[in-house]
């Protein structure tokens, strides 16, 4: 192996320093990108939490509507029975009126 001069050592150290600076710059860029990604992930997590809250609220609303719909169906069923009875009573009343009118004539 040939003798390495001071100048050769100086040039190698200079190149090593430049390479180290390049690595530092690259690492700095990577750290910045990682920081940006972490911020984006945090924003996404916040959005997901907000969406989950909204979905939960919507589910509660749907459950309330389903309950009201069941109650409304029950009320309609009761009203249907009442109208049926009323209709039967009306038919009987008409029949009696017709009979009374016939007897009156």
CSV table of N, CA and C in Angstrom, one decimal:
chain,number,residue,atom,x,y,z
A,1,UNK,N,0.8,-1.2,0.0
A,1,UNK,CA,0.0,0.0,0.0
A,1,UNK,C,0.9,1.2,0.0
A,2,UNK,N,0.5,2.1,-0.8
A,2,UNK,CA,1.3,3.3,-0.9
A,2,UNK,C,1.2,4.2,0.3
A,3,UNK,N,2.2,5.0,0.5
A,3,UNK,CA,2.1,6.0,1.6
A,3,UNK,C,1.0,7.0,1.3
A,4,UNK,N,0.2,7.3,2.4
A,4,UNK,CA,-0.9,8.3,2.3
A,4,UNK,C,-0.3,9.6,2.8
A,5,UNK,N,-0.4,10.6,1.9
A,5,UNK,CA,0.2,11.9,2.3
A,5,UNK,C,-0.9,12.7,3.2
A,6,UNK,N,-0.4,13.7,3.8
A,6,UNK,CA,-1.3,14.6,4.5
A,6,UNK,C,-2.3,15.2,3.6
A,7,UNK,N,-2.0,15.5,2.4
A,7,UNK,CA,-2.9,16.1,1.5
A,7,UNK,C,-4.0,15.1,1.2
A,8,UNK,N,-3.6,13.8,1.0
A,8,UNK,CA,-4.6,12.8,0.7
A,8,UNK,C,-5.6,12.6,1.9
A,9,UNK,N,-5.0,12.7,3.1
A,9,UNK,CA,-5.8,12.6,4.3
A,9,UNK,C,-6.8,13.8,4.4
A,10,UNK,N,-6.2,14.9,4.1
A,10,UNK,CA,-7.1,16.2,4.1
A,10,UNK,C,-8.2,16.0,3.1
A,11,UNK,N,-7.9,15.6,1.9
A,11,UNK,CA,-9.0,15.4,0.9
A,11,UNK,C,-10.0,14.4,1.3
A,12,UNK,N,-9.6,13.3,1.9
A,12,UNK,CA,-10.5,12.3,2.4
A,12,UNK,C,-11.4,12.8,3.5
A,13,UNK,N,-10.8,13.6,4.4
A,13,UNK,CA,-11.5,14.1,5.5
A,13,UNK,C,-12.5,15.2,5.0
A,14,UNK,N,-12.1,15.9,4.0
A,14,UNK,CA,-13.0,16.9,3.4
A,14,UNK,C,-14.2,16.2,2.7
A,15,UNK,N,-13.9,15.2,1.9
A,15,UNK,CA,-15.0,14.4,1.3
A,15,UNK,C,-15.9,13.7,2.3
A,16,UNK,N,-15.3,13.2,3.4
A,16,UNK,CA,-16.1,12.6,4.5
A,16,UNK,C,-17.0,13.7,5.1
A,17,UNK,N,-16.5,14.9,5.3
A,17,UNK,CA,-17.2,16.0,5.9
A,17,UNK,C,-18.4,16.3,5.0
A,18,UNK,N,-18.1,16.4,3.7
A,18,UNK,CA,-19.2,16.8,2.7
A,18,UNK,C,-20.2,15.7,2.7
A,19,UNK,N,-19.8,14.4,2.7
A,19,UNK,CA,-20.7,13.3,2.8
A,19,UNK,C,-21.6,13.3,4.0
A,20,UNK,N,-20.9,13.6,5.1
A,20,UNK,CA,-21.6,13.7,6.4
A,20,UNK,C,-22.7,14.9,6.4
A,21,UNK,N,-22.3,16.0,5.8
A,21,UNK,CA,-23.3,17.1,5.6
A,21,UNK,C,-24.5,16.7,4.8
A,22,UNK,N,-24.2,15.9,3.7
A,22,UNK,CA,-25.3,15.5,2.8
A,22,UNK,C,-26.2,14.5,3.6
A,23,UNK,N,-25.6,13.6,4.4
A,23,UNK,CA,-26.4,12.7,5.2
A,23,UNK,C,-27.2,13.5,6.2
A,24,UNK,N,-26.6,14.5,6.8
A,24,UNK,CA,-27.4,15.3,7.8
A,24,UNK,C,-28.6,16.0,7.1
A,25,UNK,N,-28.3,16.5,5.9
A,25,UNK,CA,-29.4,17.2,5.2
A,25,UNK,C,-30.5,16.2,4.8
A,26,UNK,N,-30.1,15.1,4.4
A,26,UNK,CA,-31.1,14.0,4.0
A,26,UNK,C,-31.9,13.6,5.2
A,27,UNK,N,-31.2,13.4,6.4
A,27,UNK,CA,-31.9,13.0,7.6
A,27,UNK,C,-32.8,14.2,8.0
A,28,UNK,N,-32.4,15.4,7.9
A,28,UNK,CA,-33.3,16.5,8.2
A,28,UNK,C,-34.5,16.6,7.4
A,29,UNK,N,-34.3,16.3,6.1
A,29,UNK,CA,-35.5,16.3,5.2
A,29,UNK,C,-36.4,15.1,5.5
A,30,UNK,N,-35.8,14.0,5.9
A,30,UNK,CA,-36.7,12.8,6.3
A,30,UNK,C,-37.4,13.1,7.6
A,31,UNK,N,-36.8,13.8,8.5
A,31,UNK,CA,-37.4,14.1,9.8
A,31,UNK,C,-38.6,15.1,9.5
A,32,UNK,N,-38.4,16.1,8.6
A,32,UNK,CA,-39.4,17.0,8.3
A,32,UNK,C,-40.6,16.3,7.6
A,33,UNK,N,-40.3,15.3,6.7
A,33,UNK,CA,-41.4,14.6,6.1
A,33,UNK,C,-42.1,13.7,7.1
A,34,UNK,N,-41.4,13.1,8.0
A,34,UNK,CA,-42.0,12.3,9.1
A,34,UNK,C,-42.9,13.2,9.9
A,35,UNK,N,-42.4,14.3,10.3
A,35,UNK,CA,-43.2,15.3,11.1
A,35,UNK,C,-44.5,15.6,10.3
A,36,UNK,N,-44.4,15.9,9.0
A,36,UNK,CA,-45.6,16.2,8.2
A,36,UNK,C,-46.6,15.0,8.2
A,37,UNK,N,-46.0,13.8,8.0
A,37,UNK,CA,-46.9,12.6,8.0
A,37,UNK,C,-47.6,12.4,9.4
A,38,UNK,N,-46.8,12.7,10.4
A,38,UNK,CA,-47.4,12.5,11.8
A,38,UNK,C,-48.5,13.5,12.0
A,39,UNK,N,-48.4,14.7,11.5
A,39,UNK,CA,-49.4,15.8,11.6
A,39,UNK,C,-50.6,15.3,10.8
A,40,UNK,N,-50.4,14.8,9.5
A,40,UNK,CA,-51.5,14.4,8.7
A,40,UNK,C,-52.2,13.2,9.4
A,41,UNK,N,-51.5,12.3,10.0
A,41,UNK,CA,-52.1,11.2,10.7
A,41,UNK,C,-53.0,11.7,11.8
A,42,UNK,N,-52.5,12.6,12.6
A,42,UNK,CA,-53.2,13.2,13.7
A,42,UNK,C,-54.5,13.9,13.2
A,43,UNK,N,-54.4,14.6,12.1
A,43,UNK,CA,-55.6,15.2,11.5
A,43,UNK,C,-56.6,14.1,11.0
A,44,UNK,N,-56.1,13.1,10.4
A,44,UNK,CA,-57.0,12.0,10.0
A,44,UNK,C,-57.7,11.3,11.2
A,45,UNK,N,-56.9,11.1,12.3
A,45,UNK,CA,-57.5,10.6,13.5
A,45,UNK,C,-58.6,11.5,14.1
A,46,UNK,N,-58.4,12.8,14.0
A,46,UNK,CA,-59.4,13.7,14.5
A,46,UNK,C,-60.6,13.6,13.6
A,47,UNK,N,-60.4,13.6,12.3
A,47,UNK,CA,-61.6,13.4,11.4
A,47,UNK,C,-62.3,12.2,11.7
A,48,UNK,N,-61.6,11.1,11.9
A,48,UNK,CA,-62.3,9.8,12.1
A,48,UNK,C,-63.1,9.8,13.4
A,49,UNK,N,-62.5,10.4,14.4
A,49,UNK,CA,-63.2,10.6,15.7
A,49,UNK,C,-64.5,11.4,15.5
A,50,UNK,N,-64.4,12.5,14.7
A,50,UNK,CA,-65.6,13.3,14.4
A,50,UNK,C,-66.6,12.5,13.6
A,51,UNK,N,-66.2,11.7,12.7
A,51,UNK,CA,-67.1,10.9,11.9
A,51,UNK,C,-67.8,9.9,12.8
A,52,UNK,N,-67.0,9.2,13.6
A,52,UNK,CA,-67.5,8.2,14.5
A,52,UNK,C,-68.6,8.9,15.4
A,53,UNK,N,-68.4,10.1,15.9
A,53,UNK,CA,-69.3,10.8,16.7
A,53,UNK,C,-70.6,11.1,16.0
A,54,UNK,N,-70.4,11.5,14.7
A,54,UNK,CA,-71.6,11.8,13.9
A,54,UNK,C,-72.4,10.6,13.6
A,55,UNK,N,-71.7,9.5,13.3
A,55,UNK,CA,-72.3,8.2,13.0
A,55,UNK,C,-73.1,7.7,14.2
A,56,UNK,N,-72.5,7.9,15.4
A,56,UNK,CA,-73.2,7.5,16.6
A,56,UNK,C,-74.5,8.3,16.8
A,57,UNK,N,-74.4,9.6,16.5
A,57,UNK,CA,-75.5,10.5,16.7
A,57,UNK,C,-76.6,10.1,15.7
A,58,UNK,N,-76.2,9.8,14.5
A,58,UNK,CA,-77.2,9.3,13.4
A,58,UNK,C,-77.8,8.0,13.8
A,59,UNK,N,-77.0,7.1,14.4
A,59,UNK,CA,-77.6,5.8,14.8
A,59,UNK,C,-78.6,6.0,15.9
A,60,UNK,N,-78.4,7.0,16.8
A,60,UNK,CA,-79.3,7.3,17.9
A,60,UNK,C,-80.6,7.9,17.3
A,61,UNK,N,-80.4,8.7,16.3
A,61,UNK,CA,-81.6,9.3,15.6
A,61,UNK,C,-82.4,8.3,14.9
A,62,UNK,N,-81.8,7.3,14.3
A,62,UNK,CA,-82.5,6.3,13.6
A,62,UNK,C,-83.2,5.4,14.6
A,63,UNK,N,-82.6,5.1,15.7
A,63,UNK,CA,-83.3,4.3,16.8
A,63,UNK,C,-84.5,5.1,17.3
A,64,UNK,N,-84.4,6.4,17.5
A,64,UNK,CA,-85.6,7.2,17.9
A,64,UNK,C,-86.7,7.2,16.9
A,65,UNK,N,-86.3,7.3,15.6
A,65,UNK,CA,-87.3,7.2,14.5
A,65,UNK,C,-88.0,5.9,14.5
A,66,UNK,N,-87.2,4.8,14.6
A,66,UNK,CA,-87.8,3.5,14.6
A,66,UNK,C,-88.8,3.3,15.8
A,67,UNK,N,-88.4,3.8,16.9
A,67,UNK,CA,-89.3,3.8,18.1
A,67,UNK,C,-90.6,4.5,17.8
A,68,UNK,N,-90.5,5.7,17.2
A,68,UNK,CA,-91.6,6.5,16.9
A,68,UNK,C,-92.5,5.9,15.8
A,69,UNK,N,-91.8,5.2,14.9
A,69,UNK,CA,-92.5,4.5,13.8
A,69,UNK,C,-93.3,3.4,14.4
A,70,UNK,N,-92.7,2.6,15.3
A,70,UNK,CA,-93.5,1.5,16.0
A,70,UNK,C,-94.7,2.1,16.7
A,71,UNK,N,-94.5,3.2,17.4
A,71,UNK,CA,-95.6,3.8,18.2
A,71,UNK,C,-96.7,4.3,17.2
A,72,UNK,N,-96.3,4.9,16.1
A,72,UNK,CA,-97.2,5.4,15.1
A,72,UNK,C,-98.0,4.2,14.5
A,73,UNK,N,-97.3,3.1,14.2
A,73,UNK,CA,-98.0,1.9,13.6
A,73,UNK,C,-99.0,1.4,14.6
A,74,UNK,N,-98.7,1.4,15.9
A,74,UNK,CA,-99.6,0.9,16.9
A,74,UNK,C,-100.8,1.9,17.0
A,75,UNK,N,-100.5,3.2,17.0
A,75,UNK,CA,-101.6,4.1,17.0
A,75,UNK,C,-102.5,4.0,15.8
A,76,UNK,N,-101.9,3.8,14.6
A,76,UNK,CA,-102.7,3.6,13.4
A,76,UNK,C,-103.6,2.3,13.5
A,77,UNK,N,-103.0,1.3,14.1
A,77,UNK,CA,-103.8,0.0,14.2
A,77,UNK,C,-105.0,0.3,15.1
A,78,UNK,N,-104.8,1.0,16.2
A,78,UNK,CA,-105.9,1.3,17.1
A,78,UNK,C,-106.9,2.2,16.4
A,79,UNK,N,-106.5,3.2,15.7
A,79,UNK,CA,-107.4,4.0,15.0
A,79,UNK,C,-108.2,3.2,13.9
A,80,UNK,N,-107.5,2.3,13.3
A,80,UNK,CA,-108.2,1.4,12.3
A,80,UNK,C,-109.3,0.6,12.9
A,81,UNK,N,-109.0,0.1,14.1
A,81,UNK,CA,-110.0,-0.7,14.8
A,81,UNK,C,-111.2,0.2,15.2
A,82,UNK,N,-110.9,1.5,15.7
A,82,UNK,CA,-112.0,2.4,16.0
A,82,UNK,C,-112.8,2.8,14.8
A,83,UNK,N,-112.1,3.0,13.7
A,83,UNK,CA,-112.9,3.4,12.5
A,83,UNK,C,-113.8,2.2,12.0
A,84,UNK,N,-113.2,1.0,12.2
A,84,UNK,CA,-114.0,-0.2,11.8
A,84,UNK,C,-115.3,-0.3,12.7
A,85,UNK,N,-115.1,-0.1,14.0
A,85,UNK,CA,-116.3,-0.1,14.9
A,85,UNK,C,-117.2,1.0,14.6
A,86,UNK,N,-116.7,2.2,14.3
A,86,UNK,CA,-117.5,3.4,13.9
A,86,UNK,C,-118.3,3.1,12.6
A,87,UNK,N,-117.6,2.5,11.7
A,87,UNK,CA,-118.2,2.2,10.4
A,87,UNK,C,-119.4,1.2,10.6
A,88,UNK,N,-119.1,0.2,11.4
A,88,UNK,CA,-120.2,-0.8,11.7
A,88,UNK,C,-121.3,-0.1,12.4
A,89,UNK,N,-121.1,0.7,13.4
A,89,UNK,CA,-122.1,1.5,14.1
A,89,UNK,C,-122.9,2.4,13.1
A,90,UNK,N,-122.2,3.0,12.2
A,90,UNK,CA,-122.8,3.9,11.2
A,90,UNK,C,-123.7,3.1,10.3
A,91,UNK,N,-123.3,1.9,9.9
A,91,UNK,CA,-124.1,1.0,9.0
A,91,UNK,C,-125.4,0.6,9.8
A,92,UNK,N,-125.2,0.2,11.1
A,92,UNK,CA,-126.4,-0.1,11.9
A,92,UNK,C,-127.3,1.0,12.1
A,93,UNK,N,-126.8,2.2,12.3
A,93,UNK,CA,-127.6,3.4,12.4
A,93,UNK,C,-128.4,3.7,11.1
A,94,UNK,N,-127.7,3.6,10.0
A,94,UNK,CA,-128.4,3.8,8.7
A,94,UNK,C,-129.5,2.8,8.5
A,95,UNK,N,-129.2,1.6,8.9
A,95,UNK,CA,-130.2,0.5,8.7
A,95,UNK,C,-131.4,0.8,9.6
A,96,UNK,N,-131.2,1.3,10.8
A,96,UNK,CA,-132.3,1.6,11.7
A,96,UNK,C,-133.1,2.8,11.2
A,97,UNK,N,-132.4,3.8,10.7
A,97,UNK,CA,-133.0,5.0,10.1
A,97,UNK,C,-133.9,4.5,8.9
A,98,UNK,N,-133.4,3.7,8.1
A,98,UNK,CA,-134.2,3.2,6.9
A,98,UNK,C,-135.4,2.5,7.4
A,99,UNK,N,-135.2,1.6,8.4
A,99,UNK,CA,-136.3,0.8,8.9
A,99,UNK,C,-137.4,1.8,9.5
A,100,UNK,N,-136.9,2.7,10.3
A,100,UNK,CA,-137.8,3.7,10.9
A,100,UNK,C,-138.6,4.5,9.9
A,101,UNK,N,-137.8,4.9,8.8
A,101,UNK,CA,-138.5,5.7,7.7
A,101,UNK,C,-139.6,4.8,7.0
A,102,UNK,N,-139.2,3.5,6.8
A,102,UNK,CA,-140.2,2.7,6.2
A,102,UNK,C,-141.4,2.5,7.0
A,103,UNK,N,-141.2,2.3,8.3
A,103,UNK,CA,-142.3,2.2,9.3
A,103,UNK,C,-143.1,3.4,9.4
A,104,UNK,N,-142.5,4.6,9.2
A,104,UNK,CA,-143.2,5.9,9.3
A,104,UNK,C,-144.1,6.1,8.1
A,105,UNK,N,-143.7,5.5,7.0
A,105,UNK,CA,-144.5,5.7,5.7
A,105,UNK,C,-145.5,4.7,5.7
